[in-house]
PDB file of C-alpha atoms in Angstrom:
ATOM      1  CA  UNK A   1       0.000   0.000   0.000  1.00 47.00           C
ATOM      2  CA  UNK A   2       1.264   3.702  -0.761  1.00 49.00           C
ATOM      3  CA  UNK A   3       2.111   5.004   2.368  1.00 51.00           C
ATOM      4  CA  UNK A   4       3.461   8.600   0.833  1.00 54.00           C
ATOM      5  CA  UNK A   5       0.124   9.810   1.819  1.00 49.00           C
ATOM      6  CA  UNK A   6       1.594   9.955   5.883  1.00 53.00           C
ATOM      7  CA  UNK A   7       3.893  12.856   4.342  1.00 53.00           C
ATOM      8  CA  UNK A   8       0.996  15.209   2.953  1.00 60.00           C
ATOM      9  CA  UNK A   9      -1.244  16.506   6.145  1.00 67.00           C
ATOM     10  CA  UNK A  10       1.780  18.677   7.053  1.00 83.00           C
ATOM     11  CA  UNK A  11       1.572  20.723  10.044  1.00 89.00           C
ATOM     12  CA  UNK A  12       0.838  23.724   8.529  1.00 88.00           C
ATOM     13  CA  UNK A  13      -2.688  22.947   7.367  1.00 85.00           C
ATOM     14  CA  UNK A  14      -3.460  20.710  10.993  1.00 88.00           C
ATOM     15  CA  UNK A  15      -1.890  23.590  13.823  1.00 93.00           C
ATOM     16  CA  UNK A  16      -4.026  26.325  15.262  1.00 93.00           C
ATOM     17  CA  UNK A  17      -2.523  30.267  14.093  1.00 93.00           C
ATOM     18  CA  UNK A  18      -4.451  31.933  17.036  1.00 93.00           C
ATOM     19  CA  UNK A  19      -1.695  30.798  19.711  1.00 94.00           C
ATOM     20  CA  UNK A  20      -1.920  33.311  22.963  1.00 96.00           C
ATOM     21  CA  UNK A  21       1.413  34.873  22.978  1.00 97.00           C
ATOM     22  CA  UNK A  22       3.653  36.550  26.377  1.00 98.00           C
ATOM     23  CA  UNK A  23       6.300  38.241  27.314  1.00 98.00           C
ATOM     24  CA  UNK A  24       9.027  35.628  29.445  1.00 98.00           C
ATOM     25  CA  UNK A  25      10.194  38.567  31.242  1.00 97.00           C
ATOM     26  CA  UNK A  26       6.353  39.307  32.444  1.00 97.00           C
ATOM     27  CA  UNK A  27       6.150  38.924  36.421  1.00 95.00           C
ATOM     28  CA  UNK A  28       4.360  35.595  36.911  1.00 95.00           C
ATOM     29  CA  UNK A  29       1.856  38.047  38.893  1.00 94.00           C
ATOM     30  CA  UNK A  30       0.869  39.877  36.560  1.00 95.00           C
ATOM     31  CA  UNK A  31       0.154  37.229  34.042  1.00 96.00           C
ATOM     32  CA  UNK A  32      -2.389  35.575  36.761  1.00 95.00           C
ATOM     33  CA  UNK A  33      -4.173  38.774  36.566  1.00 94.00           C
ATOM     34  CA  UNK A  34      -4.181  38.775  33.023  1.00 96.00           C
ATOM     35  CA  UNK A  35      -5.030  34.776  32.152  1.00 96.00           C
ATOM     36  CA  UNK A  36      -7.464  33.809  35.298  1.00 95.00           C
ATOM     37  CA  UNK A  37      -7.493  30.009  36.167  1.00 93.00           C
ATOM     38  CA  UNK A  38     -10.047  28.419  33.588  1.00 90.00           C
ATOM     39  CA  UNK A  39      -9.497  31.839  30.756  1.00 91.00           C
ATOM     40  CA  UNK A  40      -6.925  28.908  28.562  1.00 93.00           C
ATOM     41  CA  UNK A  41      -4.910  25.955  29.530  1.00 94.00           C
ATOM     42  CA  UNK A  42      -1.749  27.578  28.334  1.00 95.00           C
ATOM     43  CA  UNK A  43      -0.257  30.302  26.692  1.00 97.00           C
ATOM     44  CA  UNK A  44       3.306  30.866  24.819  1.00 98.00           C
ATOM     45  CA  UNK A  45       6.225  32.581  25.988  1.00 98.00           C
ATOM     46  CA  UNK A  46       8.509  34.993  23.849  1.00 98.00           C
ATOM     47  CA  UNK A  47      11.599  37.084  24.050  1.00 98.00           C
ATOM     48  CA  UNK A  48      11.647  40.678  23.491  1.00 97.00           C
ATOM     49  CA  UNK A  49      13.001  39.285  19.734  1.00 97.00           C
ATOM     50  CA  UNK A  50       9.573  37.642  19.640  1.00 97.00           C
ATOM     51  CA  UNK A  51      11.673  34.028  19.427  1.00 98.00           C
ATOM     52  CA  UNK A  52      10.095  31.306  21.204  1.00 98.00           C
ATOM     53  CA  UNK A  53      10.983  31.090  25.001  1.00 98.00           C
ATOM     54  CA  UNK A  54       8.379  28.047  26.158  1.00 98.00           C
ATOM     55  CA  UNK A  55       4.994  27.360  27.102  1.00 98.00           C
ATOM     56  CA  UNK A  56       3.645  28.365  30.623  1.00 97.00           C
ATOM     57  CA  UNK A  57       0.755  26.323  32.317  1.00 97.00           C
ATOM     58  CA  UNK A  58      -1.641  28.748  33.713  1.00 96.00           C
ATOM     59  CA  UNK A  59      -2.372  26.791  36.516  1.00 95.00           C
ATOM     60  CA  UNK A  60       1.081  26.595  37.055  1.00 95.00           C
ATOM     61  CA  UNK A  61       1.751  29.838  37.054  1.00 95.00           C
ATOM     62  CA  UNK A  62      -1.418  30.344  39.374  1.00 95.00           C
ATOM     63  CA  UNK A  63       0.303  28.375  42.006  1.00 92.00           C
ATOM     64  CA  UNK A  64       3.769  30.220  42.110  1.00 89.00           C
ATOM     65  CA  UNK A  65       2.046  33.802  41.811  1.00 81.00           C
ATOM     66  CA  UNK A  66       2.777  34.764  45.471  1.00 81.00           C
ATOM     67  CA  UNK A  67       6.759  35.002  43.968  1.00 83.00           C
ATOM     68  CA  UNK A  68       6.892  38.739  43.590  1.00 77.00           C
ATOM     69  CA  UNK A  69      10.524  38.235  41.674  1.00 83.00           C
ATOM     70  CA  UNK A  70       9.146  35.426  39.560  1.00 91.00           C
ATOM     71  CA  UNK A  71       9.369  35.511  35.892  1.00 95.00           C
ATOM     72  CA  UNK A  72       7.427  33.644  33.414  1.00 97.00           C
ATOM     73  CA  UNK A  73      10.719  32.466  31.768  1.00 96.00           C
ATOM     74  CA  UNK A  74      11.391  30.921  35.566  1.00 95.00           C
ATOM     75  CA  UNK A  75       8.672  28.813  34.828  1.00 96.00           C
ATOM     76  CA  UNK A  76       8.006  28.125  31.073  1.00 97.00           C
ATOM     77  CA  UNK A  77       8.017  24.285  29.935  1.00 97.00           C
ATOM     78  CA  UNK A  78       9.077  22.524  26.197  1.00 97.00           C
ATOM     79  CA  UNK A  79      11.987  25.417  26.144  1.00 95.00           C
ATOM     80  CA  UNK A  80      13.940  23.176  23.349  1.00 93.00           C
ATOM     81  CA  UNK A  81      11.389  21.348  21.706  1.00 96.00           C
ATOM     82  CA  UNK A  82       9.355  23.325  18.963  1.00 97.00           C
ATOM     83  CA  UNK A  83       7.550  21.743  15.613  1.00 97.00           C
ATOM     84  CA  UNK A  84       8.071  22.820  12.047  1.00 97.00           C
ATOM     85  CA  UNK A  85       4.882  23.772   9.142  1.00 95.00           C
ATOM     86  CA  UNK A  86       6.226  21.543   7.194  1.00 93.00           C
ATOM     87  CA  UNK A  87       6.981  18.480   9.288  1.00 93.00           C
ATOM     88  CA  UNK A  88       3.986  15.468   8.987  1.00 88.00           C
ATOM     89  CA  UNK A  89       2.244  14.066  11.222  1.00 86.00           C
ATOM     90  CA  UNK A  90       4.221  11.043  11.997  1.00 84.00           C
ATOM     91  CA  UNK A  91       7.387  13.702  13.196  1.00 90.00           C
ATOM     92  CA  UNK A  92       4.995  15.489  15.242  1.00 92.00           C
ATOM     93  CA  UNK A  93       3.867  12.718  17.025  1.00 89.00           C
ATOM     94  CA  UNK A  94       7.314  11.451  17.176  1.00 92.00           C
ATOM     95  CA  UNK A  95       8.207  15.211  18.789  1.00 95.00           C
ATOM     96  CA  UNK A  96       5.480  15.102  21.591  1.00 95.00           C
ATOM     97  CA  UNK A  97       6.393  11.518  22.360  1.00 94.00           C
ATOM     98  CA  UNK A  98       9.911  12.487  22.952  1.00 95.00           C
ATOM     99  CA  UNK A  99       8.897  15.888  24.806  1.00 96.00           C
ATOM    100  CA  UNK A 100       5.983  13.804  27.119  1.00 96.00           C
ATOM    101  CA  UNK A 101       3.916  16.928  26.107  1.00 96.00           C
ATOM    102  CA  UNK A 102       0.202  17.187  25.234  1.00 94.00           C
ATOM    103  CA  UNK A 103       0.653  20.113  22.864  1.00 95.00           C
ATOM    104  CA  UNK A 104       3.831  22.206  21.532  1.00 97.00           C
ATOM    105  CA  UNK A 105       4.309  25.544  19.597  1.00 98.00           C
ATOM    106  CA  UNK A 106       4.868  25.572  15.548  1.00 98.00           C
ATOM    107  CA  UNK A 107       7.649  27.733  14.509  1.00 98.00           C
ATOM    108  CA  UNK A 108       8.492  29.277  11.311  1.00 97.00           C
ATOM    109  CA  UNK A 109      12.581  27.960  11.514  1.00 96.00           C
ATOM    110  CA  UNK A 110      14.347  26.860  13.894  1.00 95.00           C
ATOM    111  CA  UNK A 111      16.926  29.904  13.464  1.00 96.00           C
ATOM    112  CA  UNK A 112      13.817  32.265  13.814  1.00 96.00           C
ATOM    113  CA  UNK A 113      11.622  30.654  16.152  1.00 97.00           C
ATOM    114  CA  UNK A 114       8.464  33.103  15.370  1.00 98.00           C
ATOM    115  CA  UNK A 115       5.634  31.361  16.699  1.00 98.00           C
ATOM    116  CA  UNK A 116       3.343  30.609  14.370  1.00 97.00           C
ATOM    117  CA  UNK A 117       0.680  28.078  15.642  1.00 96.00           C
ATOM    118  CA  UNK A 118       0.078  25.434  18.324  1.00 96.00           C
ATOM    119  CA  UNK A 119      -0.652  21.859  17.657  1.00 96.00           C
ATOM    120  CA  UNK A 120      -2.285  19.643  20.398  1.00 94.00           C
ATOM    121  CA  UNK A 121      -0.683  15.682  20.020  1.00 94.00           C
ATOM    122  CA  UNK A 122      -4.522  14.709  20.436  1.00 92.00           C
ATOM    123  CA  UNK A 123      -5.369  17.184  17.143  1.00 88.00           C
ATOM    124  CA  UNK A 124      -2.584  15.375  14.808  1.00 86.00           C
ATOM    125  CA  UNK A 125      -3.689  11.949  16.094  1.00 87.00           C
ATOM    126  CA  UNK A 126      -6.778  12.480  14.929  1.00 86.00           C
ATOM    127  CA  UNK A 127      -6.277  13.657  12.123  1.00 80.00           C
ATOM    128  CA  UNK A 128      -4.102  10.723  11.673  1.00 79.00           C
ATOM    129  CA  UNK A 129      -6.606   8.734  12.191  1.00 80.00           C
ATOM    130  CA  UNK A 130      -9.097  10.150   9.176  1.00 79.00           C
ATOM    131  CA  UNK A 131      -6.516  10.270   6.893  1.00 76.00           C
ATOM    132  CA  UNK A 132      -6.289   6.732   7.451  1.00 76.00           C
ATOM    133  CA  UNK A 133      -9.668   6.294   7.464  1.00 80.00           C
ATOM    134  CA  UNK A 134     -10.105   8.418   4.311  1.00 76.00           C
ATOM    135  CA  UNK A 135      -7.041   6.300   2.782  1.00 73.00           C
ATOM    136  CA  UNK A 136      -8.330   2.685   3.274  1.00 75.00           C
ATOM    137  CA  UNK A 137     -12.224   3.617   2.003  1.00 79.00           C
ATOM    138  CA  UNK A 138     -10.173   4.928  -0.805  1.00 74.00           C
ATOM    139  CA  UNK A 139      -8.307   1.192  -1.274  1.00 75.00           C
ATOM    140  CA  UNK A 140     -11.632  -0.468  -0.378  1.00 79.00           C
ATOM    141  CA  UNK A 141     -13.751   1.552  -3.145  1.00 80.00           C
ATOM    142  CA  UNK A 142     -15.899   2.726  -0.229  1.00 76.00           C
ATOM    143  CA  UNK A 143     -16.604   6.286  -1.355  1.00 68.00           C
TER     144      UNK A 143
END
């Protein structure tokens, strides 16, 4: 069977553009006032270059607020693991495998590290899963 077809749902077309982007050097306290427990799950970190820092865990960062001198860079998470647009699906899930993480940030390059999206490993599983779907009604004459 032609498996090229793993290749072609790239993560450009499967990650989500409208990521919710920081400042690392934000006091952790003042991004509790700004993201309340239960406003998102998680949000991404950037330097002042607007390159990829990490992703902080609002509940996280809900539990360390009392730190006055506490930066969101002191707590950010998946610091050196990022995903391509053009990687497939089989790299991503290979990526949050490797990372233990239930969602990363896209980047345009690795030497640029603008964020460009956020992919969930459940979101490229399944669609994963109905490409494969799609693939063997295709085989089976089923559409």
């Amino acid at each position: 069977a032609d498996v090229g077809w793993i290749r072609d749902p790239t993560l450009r077309k499967m990650m989500r553009p409208d990521v919710a982007i920081v400042d690392a050097d934000m006091p952790v306290e003042t991004f509790c006032a700004v993201y309340e427990l239960g406003s998102k799950t998680q949000v991404v970190a950037v330097d002042a270059d607007k390159r990829y820092v990490g992703i902080v865990f609002v509940a996280e960062a809900h539990g360390v607020k009392s730190n006055p001198a506490a930066r969101l860079r002191d707590i950010v998470h998946y610091h050196d693991v990022t995903l391509l647009p053009g990687m497939d699906v089989q790299q991503a899930v290979s990526a949050f495998d490797m990372a233990e993480a239930e969602s990363l940030a896209v980047v345009d390059t690795m030497e640029q590290a603008q964020v460009v999206g956020i992919l969930t490993e459940a979101h490229a599983l399944r669609r994963y899963a109905e490409e494969s779907e799609q693939r063997r009604r295709d085989i089976l004459g089923e559409n």
